[in-house]
XYZ file of C-alpha atoms in Angstrom:
648
model
C 19.118 -17.419 -13.081
C 19.443 -14.602 -10.547
C 20.932 -15.916 -7.325
C 21.578 -14.446 -3.867
C 23.852 -16.314 -1.478
C 24.249 -15.491 2.233
C 23.678 -11.785 1.612
C 24.226 -9.483 4.572
C 23.566 -5.748 4.307
C 24.257 -3.253 7.103
C 23.252 0.375 7.553
C 25.064 2.957 9.672
C 22.555 4.578 12.035
C 22.591 6.624 15.222
C 21.643 3.511 17.217
C 24.539 1.530 15.756
C 25.120 -0.854 12.854
C 21.723 -2.070 11.594
C 21.807 -5.494 9.890
C 18.957 -4.942 7.443
C 19.660 -8.306 5.770
C 21.295 -11.156 7.645
C 22.157 -14.189 5.535
C 19.495 -14.009 2.792
C 19.706 -16.675 0.072
C 17.272 -17.193 -2.804
C 17.266 -18.236 -6.459
C 15.034 -16.799 -9.190
C 14.715 -18.652 -12.490
C 13.538 -17.097 -15.745
C 9.868 -17.758 -16.357
C 8.925 -18.021 -12.668
C 7.482 -15.656 -10.077
C 9.154 -15.677 -6.682
C 7.176 -13.744 -4.065
C 8.963 -12.103 -1.154
C 6.481 -11.263 1.613
C 6.691 -10.117 5.203
C 6.082 -7.332 7.656
C 6.990 -3.733 6.931
C 10.661 -3.159 7.731
C 11.647 -6.839 7.479
C 14.118 -6.271 4.619
C 12.084 -6.954 1.453
C 12.835 -3.637 -0.265
C 16.433 -3.691 0.992
C 16.867 -7.025 -0.813
C 15.769 -5.374 -4.060
C 18.068 -2.388 -3.555
C 21.015 -4.678 -2.814
C 20.458 -6.616 -6.045
C 20.336 -3.383 -8.062
C 23.258 -1.829 -6.118
C 21.080 1.105 -5.159
C 21.671 0.989 -1.403
C 21.459 4.302 0.473
C 24.700 6.148 1.227
C 24.837 4.693 4.744
C 24.373 1.114 3.519
C 26.938 -1.491 2.465
C 27.121 -5.196 1.683
C 29.022 -6.960 4.464
C 29.178 -10.385 2.845
C 27.508 -12.617 0.258
C 27.147 -12.544 -3.503
C 24.585 -11.665 -6.186
C 25.071 -13.678 -9.373
C 23.302 -13.131 -12.708
C 23.653 -15.765 -15.420
C 25.479 -14.573 -18.519
C 23.653 -14.459 -21.860
C 26.661 -16.122 -23.492
C 26.310 -19.945 -23.196
C 28.712 -21.603 -20.740
C 30.116 -18.219 -19.660
C 30.639 -17.421 -15.992
C 27.777 -15.580 -14.287
C 28.061 -11.856 -13.695
C 29.024 -11.084 -10.103
C 26.919 -7.953 -9.743
C 28.579 -6.781 -6.535
C 31.998 -6.809 -8.212
C 31.092 -5.085 -11.501
C 32.233 -1.515 -12.197
C 29.403 1.020 -12.224
C 29.663 1.473 -16.021
C 28.881 -2.241 -16.536
C 26.210 -2.212 -13.837
C 24.355 0.598 -15.632
C 23.893 -1.671 -18.653
C 22.502 -4.459 -16.478
C 20.360 -2.145 -14.352
C 17.236 -1.726 -16.458
C 18.452 -3.689 -19.479
C 18.708 -7.126 -17.835
C 17.235 -6.524 -14.375
C 14.477 -3.927 -14.115
C 12.848 -2.608 -10.971
C 9.457 -1.084 -10.211
C 9.722 1.029 -7.072
C 7.166 1.181 -4.269
C 6.517 4.937 -4.438
C 6.059 6.186 -8.032
C 5.620 9.804 -6.897
C 9.266 9.904 -5.771
C 10.599 7.694 -8.600
C 9.361 9.766 -11.549
C 11.102 13.006 -12.522
C 8.557 15.745 -11.684
C 9.841 18.163 -14.376
C 9.845 15.665 -17.275
C 6.829 14.531 -19.243
C 6.082 10.869 -18.573
C 6.517 10.024 -22.263
C 10.022 11.483 -22.300
C 10.944 9.348 -19.301
C 9.696 6.174 -20.994
C 11.435 7.073 -24.270
C 14.660 7.650 -22.318
C 14.512 4.069 -20.979
C 13.688 2.664 -24.430
C 16.597 4.442 -26.109
C 19.029 3.436 -23.356
C 18.299 -0.295 -23.546
C 16.815 -1.032 -27.003
C 17.592 -0.110 -30.609
C 14.523 2.102 -31.080
C 15.001 5.814 -31.668
C 12.928 8.934 -32.409
C 9.330 8.388 -33.557
C 9.690 4.615 -33.203
C 10.637 4.975 -29.541
C 7.721 7.366 -28.940
C 5.245 5.015 -30.634
C 6.597 2.160 -28.520
C 6.079 4.275 -25.376
C 2.459 4.935 -26.391
C 1.904 1.204 -26.864
C 3.288 0.471 -23.391
C 1.050 3.123 -21.820
C -1.876 1.478 -23.560
C -0.863 -2.013 -22.381
C -0.754 -0.930 -18.737
C -4.189 0.688 -18.951
C -3.525 4.440 -19.225
C -6.597 5.999 -20.906
C -5.968 8.153 -23.984
C -2.257 7.231 -24.181
C -1.670 9.448 -27.244
C -2.608 12.478 -25.106
C -1.367 11.364 -21.691
C 2.138 10.653 -22.993
C 2.712 14.423 -22.815
C 1.426 14.726 -19.229
C 3.605 15.486 -16.227
C 3.538 13.174 -13.177
C 1.632 15.713 -11.042
C -1.237 15.596 -13.560
C -1.820 11.896 -12.832
C -3.360 10.018 -9.939
C -1.290 7.737 -7.708
C -2.441 4.635 -9.554
C -1.714 6.167 -12.943
C 1.811 7.124 -11.853
C 2.347 3.523 -10.762
C 1.264 2.297 -14.191
C 3.677 4.742 -15.855
C 6.490 3.287 -13.719
C 5.528 -0.231 -14.798
C 5.428 0.808 -18.458
C 8.829 2.524 -18.211
C 10.442 -0.545 -16.636
C 8.931 -3.103 -19.003
C 9.687 -0.983 -22.083
C 13.407 -1.697 -21.557
C 12.623 -5.434 -22.037
C 14.585 -6.845 -19.072
C 15.124 -10.572 -18.442
C 14.350 -10.216 -14.730
C 11.949 -7.819 -13.081
C 11.940 -6.799 -9.420
C 8.483 -5.473 -8.570
C 8.424 -3.712 -5.194
C 4.724 -3.390 -4.299
C 3.734 -2.944 -7.990
C -0.030 -2.947 -7.357
C -0.162 -1.013 -4.071
C -1.871 2.040 -5.582
C -4.022 0.181 -8.125
C -7.697 -0.682 -7.938
C -8.726 -4.279 -8.518
C -9.609 -3.915 -12.200
C -6.322 -2.244 -13.162
C -4.469 -4.580 -10.802
C -5.901 -7.543 -12.693
C -4.936 -5.937 -16.000
C -1.346 -5.326 -14.855
C -0.961 -8.801 -13.347
C -2.360 -10.381 -16.515
C 0.168 -8.312 -18.477
C 3.035 -9.600 -16.322
C 1.815 -13.170 -16.819
C 1.621 -12.580 -20.572
C 5.175 -11.203 -20.635
C 6.422 -14.198 -18.665
C 4.944 -16.446 -21.319
C 6.319 -14.354 -24.208
C 9.801 -13.577 -22.894
C 10.364 -16.035 -20.037
C 10.513 -13.074 -17.651
C 11.745 -13.853 -14.153
C 9.740 -11.894 -11.579
C 10.760 -11.160 -7.996
C 7.491 -9.929 -6.520
C 7.789 -7.955 -3.279
C 4.363 -7.389 -1.769
C 2.188 -7.559 1.330
C -0.934 -8.368 -0.740
C -1.380 -12.090 -0.216
C -4.165 -12.227 -2.807
C -1.693 -11.115 -5.465
C 0.835 -13.662 -4.194
C -1.718 -16.468 -4.401
C -2.670 -15.450 -7.930
C 0.847 -14.872 -9.284
C 3.583 -16.709 -7.397
C 5.134 -20.095 -8.067
C 7.205 -19.918 -4.874
C 6.926 -17.810 -1.714
C 9.564 -16.708 0.792
C 8.459 -15.109 4.058
C 10.875 -12.634 5.674
C 11.085 -11.475 9.263
C 13.665 -9.153 10.857
C 16.138 -9.427 7.988
C 15.935 -13.211 7.510
C 13.925 -15.653 5.418
C 11.948 -17.761 7.893
C 9.879 -19.885 5.493
C 10.071 -20.821 1.818
C 7.607 -23.057 -0.030
C 5.637 -23.476 -3.254
C 2.752 -20.988 -3.213
C -0.004 -23.610 -2.998
C 1.699 -25.356 -0.085
C 2.373 -22.056 1.711
C -1.283 -21.008 1.676
C -2.797 -24.390 2.507
C -0.390 -25.455 5.252
C 2.103 -22.817 6.435
C 4.665 -24.174 8.893
C 6.052 -21.104 10.634
C 3.794 -19.651 13.386
C 4.303 -16.175 11.898
C 3.044 -17.321 8.486
C -0.062 -18.834 10.028
C -0.721 -15.683 12.067
C -0.491 -13.525 8.935
C -3.123 -15.555 7.120
C -5.420 -15.402 10.145
C -5.135 -11.594 10.292
C -6.789 -11.050 6.896
C -9.950 -8.881 7.033
C -13.192 -10.192 5.557
C -16.956 -9.902 5.847
C -17.174 -12.986 8.066
C -15.207 -11.171 10.784
C -17.272 -7.992 10.513
C -17.916 -6.498 13.939
C -15.120 -8.587 15.493
C -11.546 -7.747 16.370
C -8.989 -8.969 13.833
C -6.276 -11.377 14.989
C -3.432 -8.865 14.819
C 0.030 -10.048 15.842
C 1.058 -8.413 19.097
C 4.262 -6.394 19.324
C 6.580 -5.125 16.599
C 9.608 -6.270 14.616
C 12.685 -6.092 16.904
C 15.324 -3.426 16.232
C 17.980 -4.823 13.893
C 20.944 -3.059 15.528
C 20.890 -5.529 18.404
C 22.775 -8.830 18.509
C 20.409 -11.799 18.286
C 21.140 -14.943 20.270
C 17.590 -16.385 20.203
C 14.662 -16.694 17.810
C 13.781 -13.235 16.489
C 10.033 -13.964 16.485
C 10.001 -15.457 20.004
C 8.654 -12.336 21.837
C 5.552 -12.377 19.586
C 5.095 -16.148 19.218
C 2.368 -18.086 21.014
C 4.282 -21.368 20.517
C 7.570 -20.148 22.019
C 9.369 -22.426 24.471
C 12.622 -22.326 26.446
C 14.752 -23.414 23.476
C 13.439 -20.476 21.421
C 14.765 -18.070 24.052
C 18.136 -19.818 24.319
C 19.338 -20.167 20.711
C 18.611 -19.011 17.164
C 17.017 -21.540 14.767
C 18.460 -22.246 11.321
C 16.543 -22.465 8.061
C 15.914 -26.222 7.752
C 14.477 -27.762 4.593
C 11.891 -30.548 4.867
C 10.560 -31.716 1.524
C 9.182 -28.782 -0.469
C 9.317 -26.391 2.484
C 12.101 -24.695 4.402
C 11.320 -23.242 7.829
C 13.345 -21.415 10.477
C 11.607 -22.673 13.637
C 12.227 -25.197 16.444
C 8.511 -25.942 16.851
C 6.851 -25.400 13.467
C 3.171 -25.969 12.816
C 2.849 -29.702 12.155
C 0.484 -32.217 10.671
C -1.564 -32.293 13.856
C -2.591 -28.658 13.437
C -5.642 -27.749 11.423
C -5.118 -26.595 7.842
C -5.951 -23.056 6.823
C -9.632 -22.611 5.795
C -10.075 -22.830 2.045
C -13.463 -21.113 1.745
C -12.030 -17.582 2.002
C -10.348 -15.510 -0.664
C -7.001 -14.156 0.411
C -8.066 -10.523 0.253
C -11.045 -11.345 2.423
C -14.132 -11.134 0.206
C -15.552 -14.551 0.937
C -17.178 -16.562 -1.804
C -17.386 -13.862 -4.482
C -18.581 -15.676 -7.583
C -16.993 -14.197 -10.695
C -20.106 -14.525 -12.831
C -22.712 -13.240 -10.414
C -20.463 -11.318 -8.008
C -22.570 -12.740 -5.166
C -21.595 -13.315 -1.547
C -22.004 -16.578 0.264
C -24.712 -17.040 2.867
C -22.055 -16.799 5.574
C -21.038 -13.314 4.462
C -24.661 -12.241 3.942
C -25.278 -13.117 7.578
C -22.123 -11.297 8.640
C -23.144 -8.187 6.701
C -26.757 -8.252 7.901
C -27.764 -5.214 9.980
C -28.548 -7.298 13.040
C -24.979 -8.639 13.128
C -23.460 -5.198 13.694
C -22.888 -5.013 17.406
C -21.882 -1.371 17.703
C -24.767 0.599 19.248
C -23.690 3.701 17.331
C -24.699 2.105 14.029
C -28.378 1.852 14.912
C -28.415 5.380 16.319
C -26.635 6.832 13.285
C -29.362 5.592 10.955
C -31.827 8.117 12.413
C -29.449 10.857 13.604
C -28.234 13.754 11.495
C -25.030 12.895 9.604
C -21.665 14.218 10.758
C -20.878 15.069 7.136
C -23.481 15.694 4.429
C -22.062 16.267 0.935
C -24.493 17.557 -1.685
C -23.915 18.107 -5.406
C -20.112 18.255 -5.242
C -18.482 19.302 -8.518
C -14.761 19.768 -9.191
C -13.356 21.074 -12.475
C -9.696 21.325 -13.481
C -8.681 23.854 -16.147
C -5.292 23.551 -17.836
C -3.549 25.045 -20.838
C -5.065 27.898 -22.778
C -3.436 31.082 -24.044
C -3.075 32.897 -27.314
C -5.179 31.163 -29.992
C -5.720 28.155 -27.676
C -8.757 27.185 -25.682
C -8.183 25.865 -22.145
C -8.690 22.161 -21.497
C -11.415 21.547 -18.889
C -11.722 18.239 -17.009
C -14.796 17.485 -14.910
C -13.059 15.443 -12.207
C -16.092 15.148 -9.895
C -19.673 15.533 -11.123
C -22.703 15.989 -8.849
C -21.512 13.672 -6.053
C -23.669 13.390 -2.928
C -23.327 11.163 0.154
C -23.543 11.187 3.940
C -21.166 10.037 6.679
C -22.790 9.218 10.041
C -21.258 9.015 13.502
C -19.825 5.576 14.209
C -20.146 4.497 10.579
C -17.861 4.084 7.577
C -18.714 4.987 3.997
C -16.365 3.232 1.564
C -15.663 5.104 -1.677
C -14.446 2.652 -4.314
C -13.694 2.830 -8.020
C -10.901 2.793 -10.561
C -7.790 4.915 -10.220
C -8.466 8.382 -11.614
C -12.237 8.197 -11.114
C -12.252 11.145 -8.684
C -12.098 9.445 -5.273
C -9.043 11.321 -3.998
C -10.240 14.612 -5.501
C -13.516 14.178 -3.619
C -11.656 13.668 -0.339
C -9.346 16.636 -0.910
C -12.266 18.902 -1.785
C -14.071 18.006 1.454
C -10.965 18.698 3.555
C -10.645 22.056 1.743
C -7.263 21.362 0.176
C -8.305 22.655 -3.257
C -8.930 26.236 -2.121
C -7.044 29.170 -3.574
C -6.059 27.430 -6.806
C -7.380 29.389 -9.797
C -7.245 26.381 -12.125
C -9.619 24.404 -9.869
C -13.321 25.233 -9.520
C -15.222 23.591 -6.660
C -18.974 23.897 -6.153
C -21.583 22.191 -4.011
C -22.123 21.861 -0.281
C -20.398 19.947 2.526
C -22.333 20.308 5.774
C -20.494 19.497 8.993
C -22.341 18.816 12.243
C -20.714 21.439 14.465
C -21.232 19.546 17.738
C -19.133 20.551 20.716
C -16.338 22.043 18.588
C -18.315 24.699 16.780
C -21.503 25.183 18.766
C -25.003 24.172 17.791
C -26.092 23.820 14.185
C -24.486 22.743 10.929
C -21.675 24.469 9.066
C -20.986 24.471 5.328
C -17.260 23.816 4.914
C -17.212 25.460 1.482
C -18.658 28.707 2.893
C -16.311 28.986 5.894
C -13.352 31.337 6.024
C -10.240 32.109 8.153
C -10.647 31.318 11.879
C -13.917 29.418 11.463
C -12.364 27.155 8.821
C -9.258 26.615 10.964
C -11.456 25.517 13.865
C -13.378 23.146 11.606
C -10.150 21.471 10.453
C -9.856 19.968 13.920
C -13.059 18.028 13.231
C -12.144 16.815 9.724
C -8.710 15.270 9.103
C -7.231 13.298 6.204
C -4.840 10.388 5.830
C -3.107 10.749 2.462
C -2.334 8.010 -0.037
C 1.384 8.745 -0.339
C 2.911 9.031 3.155
C 6.383 9.941 1.878
C 5.090 13.008 0.035
C 2.837 14.112 2.906
C 5.451 13.964 5.703
C 7.979 16.792 6.003
C 11.393 15.170 5.374
C 13.181 17.815 7.488
C 11.135 17.248 10.646
C 11.513 14.542 13.249
C 8.511 12.344 13.970
C 7.702 13.963 17.297
C 7.600 17.402 15.605
C 5.427 16.078 12.761
C 2.904 14.629 15.193
C 2.902 17.763 17.347
C 2.471 20.183 14.445
C -1.303 19.788 14.258
C -1.621 19.944 18.039
C 0.289 23.239 18.192
C -2.057 24.835 15.655
C -5.390 23.202 16.445
C -4.963 22.460 20.180
C -3.220 25.604 21.498
C -4.786 25.027 24.943
C -2.683 21.873 25.486
C 0.569 22.052 27.446
C 3.873 20.666 26.171
C 3.551 17.672 28.516
C 0.047 16.929 27.236
C 1.240 17.074 23.637
C 4.159 14.713 24.268
C 1.946 12.275 26.162
C -0.498 12.269 23.238
C 2.340 11.715 20.739
C 3.788 8.773 22.701
C 0.353 7.180 22.963
C -0.270 7.529 19.220
C 3.075 6.007 18.219
C 2.389 2.988 20.402
C -1.201 2.602 19.168
C -0.167 2.476 15.509
C 2.423 -0.220 16.228
C 5.743 1.656 16.343
C 8.374 1.786 19.060
C 8.973 4.878 21.206
C 12.417 5.400 19.639
C 10.641 6.368 16.394
C 9.959 9.834 17.821
C 13.519 11.069 17.267
C 13.875 9.746 13.729
C 13.189 11.318 10.317
C 10.637 9.987 7.746
C 13.341 8.666 5.386
C 14.493 6.249 8.107
C 11.226 4.292 7.914
C 9.812 1.820 5.419
C 6.758 2.701 3.327
C 4.394 0.899 5.684
C 5.907 2.521 8.751
C 5.547 5.972 7.175
C 1.864 5.222 6.533
C 1.399 4.455 10.223
C 2.949 7.812 11.077
C 0.547 9.550 8.684
C -2.396 7.878 10.410
C -1.074 8.873 13.825
C -0.749 12.494 12.675
C -4.370 12.588 11.482
C -5.635 11.097 14.748
C -3.570 13.453 16.927
C -6.172 16.250 17.109
C -9.031 13.801 17.815
C -11.123 14.466 14.685
C -14.813 13.577 14.391
C -14.640 12.823 10.633
C -11.648 11.040 9.130
C -11.111 11.014 5.364
C -8.857 8.022 4.670
C -7.295 7.895 1.197
C -5.963 4.342 0.840
C -4.712 4.324 4.470
C -3.801 0.620 4.462
C -2.497 0.318 0.892
C 1.149 0.402 2.020
C 0.674 -1.808 5.074
C 1.352 -5.504 5.457
C -1.431 -7.770 6.667
C -0.486 -7.748 10.350
C -0.147 -3.967 10.615
C -3.297 -3.522 8.517
C -5.128 -5.581 11.130
C -3.735 -3.340 13.893
C -4.867 -0.184 12.069
C -8.329 -1.538 11.257
C -8.758 -2.606 14.880
C -7.668 0.873 15.964
C -10.080 2.642 13.609
C -12.941 0.349 14.622
C -12.155 0.933 18.313
C -12.144 4.704 17.797
C -15.498 4.518 16.067
C -17.019 2.648 18.979
C -15.472 4.920 21.622
C -15.788 8.317 19.940
C -18.490 7.869 17.321
C -15.895 8.672 14.644
C -17.283 8.904 11.113
C -15.043 7.775 8.233
C -14.949 8.299 4.507
C -12.745 5.361 3.499
C -11.265 5.590 -0.002
C -9.887 2.190 -0.977
C -9.629 -0.506 -3.620
C -9.234 -3.357 -1.114
C -12.565 -5.167 -1.195
C -11.643 -7.290 1.821
C -11.296 -4.133 3.922
C -14.587 -2.825 2.497
C -16.402 -6.050 3.418
C -14.952 -5.942 6.941
C -15.228 -2.243 7.776
C -17.798 -0.443 5.631
C -21.434 0.169 6.591
C -22.228 1.772 3.240
C -20.494 1.694 -0.152
C -20.417 4.313 -2.915
C -19.012 3.240 -6.286
C -17.455 5.955 -8.482
C -16.793 5.874 -12.209
C -15.509 8.807 -14.299
C -16.260 11.319 -11.546
C -19.804 10.162 -10.795
C -21.317 7.885 -8.162
C -22.932 5.103 -10.190
C -24.151 3.036 -7.243
C -24.557 3.641 -3.514
C -26.159 1.672 -0.702
C -25.718 -0.599 2.282
C -22.620 -2.803 2.038
C -24.726 -5.967 2.075
C -26.921 -4.804 -0.798
C -24.052 -3.584 -2.981
C -22.004 -6.775 -2.522
C -24.898 -9.196 -2.765
C -26.949 -7.591 -5.543
C -24.935 -4.988 -7.461
C -27.168 -2.992 -9.770
C -24.599 -1.354 -12.047
C -22.490 -3.247 -14.590
C -19.370 -1.409 -13.430
C -19.880 -2.599 -9.837
C -20.171 -6.167 -11.101
C -16.910 -5.705 -13.016
C -15.136 -4.474 -9.875
C -16.316 -7.426 -7.806
C -15.467 -9.899 -10.551
C -11.871 -8.615 -10.661
C -11.175 -9.412 -6.988
C -8.312 -11.954 -6.925
C -9.175 -15.341 -5.486
C -7.250 -17.750 -3.310
C -6.884 -21.201 -4.936
C -8.875 -23.874 -3.095
């Protein structure tokens, strides 16, 4: 087994000593999946780093132990915190592997992905040379990389975010560890590849009795994979239970609130039940319940003393007034990721969701007007080609990444662009925002007409034909939220400078006071505290960095927002806050959105229209109701059938 006992981890920060983990205890057995869930910044990833002894330079273990059973029968367990680094290197990867949350920063950018996998195989197995390379190809194939014999020689920058994540999974599993820590392993994956990867992990558990510590905010994945669930909040475990019990009858008020914040088609047009407030700063000394300021059930005792984790039967809960038998159970007719009643065979939606998706149920007045008005963005015949290689006696390799794609985005409406990783969704978004210009190896053709409106005068402007000052002015109207927030935020700039950067360039008429007021408002609206303004990106969790990326895109008040997986790194509660914010902006400003995502629950809740991409082409497009209820293309049916379900 892998066991943590009373683990406390502290980080030195400007605000003081931050207790990132405060008395965390858990036990992971081989052959089981233990899911660690909770809000961004609660300590999930720090738990993984502590186990692997990969804490940042300012972090240290204050107390507790991490014990790993020895392979020798009856031998004492390995005390991982006491081992010399030379011994820990053999365990790290060989016995306990880890899949990191952000593959773009975990893969070596100057090494071919195959060489990185082979390196792990040779370090922890007996395979060498051609045998190791063949084994790497087989792992790439098992995790769903197309053409593995060719892609093994690719560099990370030549792969999409989802493909890089699959390479990370292949590299970790190729070392054949006994225990696997998976930190958001399916964040960047679409539902079909997610299902393939999760099925692979289940298969490996059966073959090798793999113990899996699954760190995720995707409750659908937890419901499908986990045997046990532990919910974390502010550095502590506040509830632990078997997965089935956790989903049917959660006891902690925070757990119940999380499940009620899930987006779905039934709630379309309504405000999601987001949890008010934010996680408290962990540098302070706690003398009361840490969730009390956000809890609707809080009483005087909660404000006077801190509850302990008390076990009752199969569940353990840290709460003085937990949800009891008199409270209603969670509804069982919804899937965890929010697509209600999707039948695997027919990929149909229940009558309840049909009614919710019906045009008359959409309350926003902009939706009816947008149907007859000119679109904010009209993309026609978009083509993107990538050329690589070539030279003496060699022909260049040409990839048609996007082929003849056309769609429209109307004011106050959302077009969801869905499809497998690598199908061209992100390339489409980048081409529209004009981020592929000036690169000789990329050829872009087609038209992208922008309704000029008040920003550019009367008429429509073709983004692909604009140059210099005219293009700069148009960028104020079209902004993008990128998939990888760590790579898109300047690590050398403080948050307030990052958020003001666009305002300085695109809103030169604003004063310094106006810019700071706008920045403070944005930070609060995306669910972060004001003290975030003076911090650097590396001081935030993945989900918190994503919120900063969204705030930066919204800073210049765009009319069209291209969102590339904007909620993929967010936990359920913060996702609800962001979706509420985007929906509110649409109603107030008539904001049009191109929403690139693989989360079908978000699509059912937010999208007015859906376009399905496969291999660079749009294979199906229409109203959300029609696409969900009666998909016409076999690929669309496959996507809907792969959506994970919550057990009833």
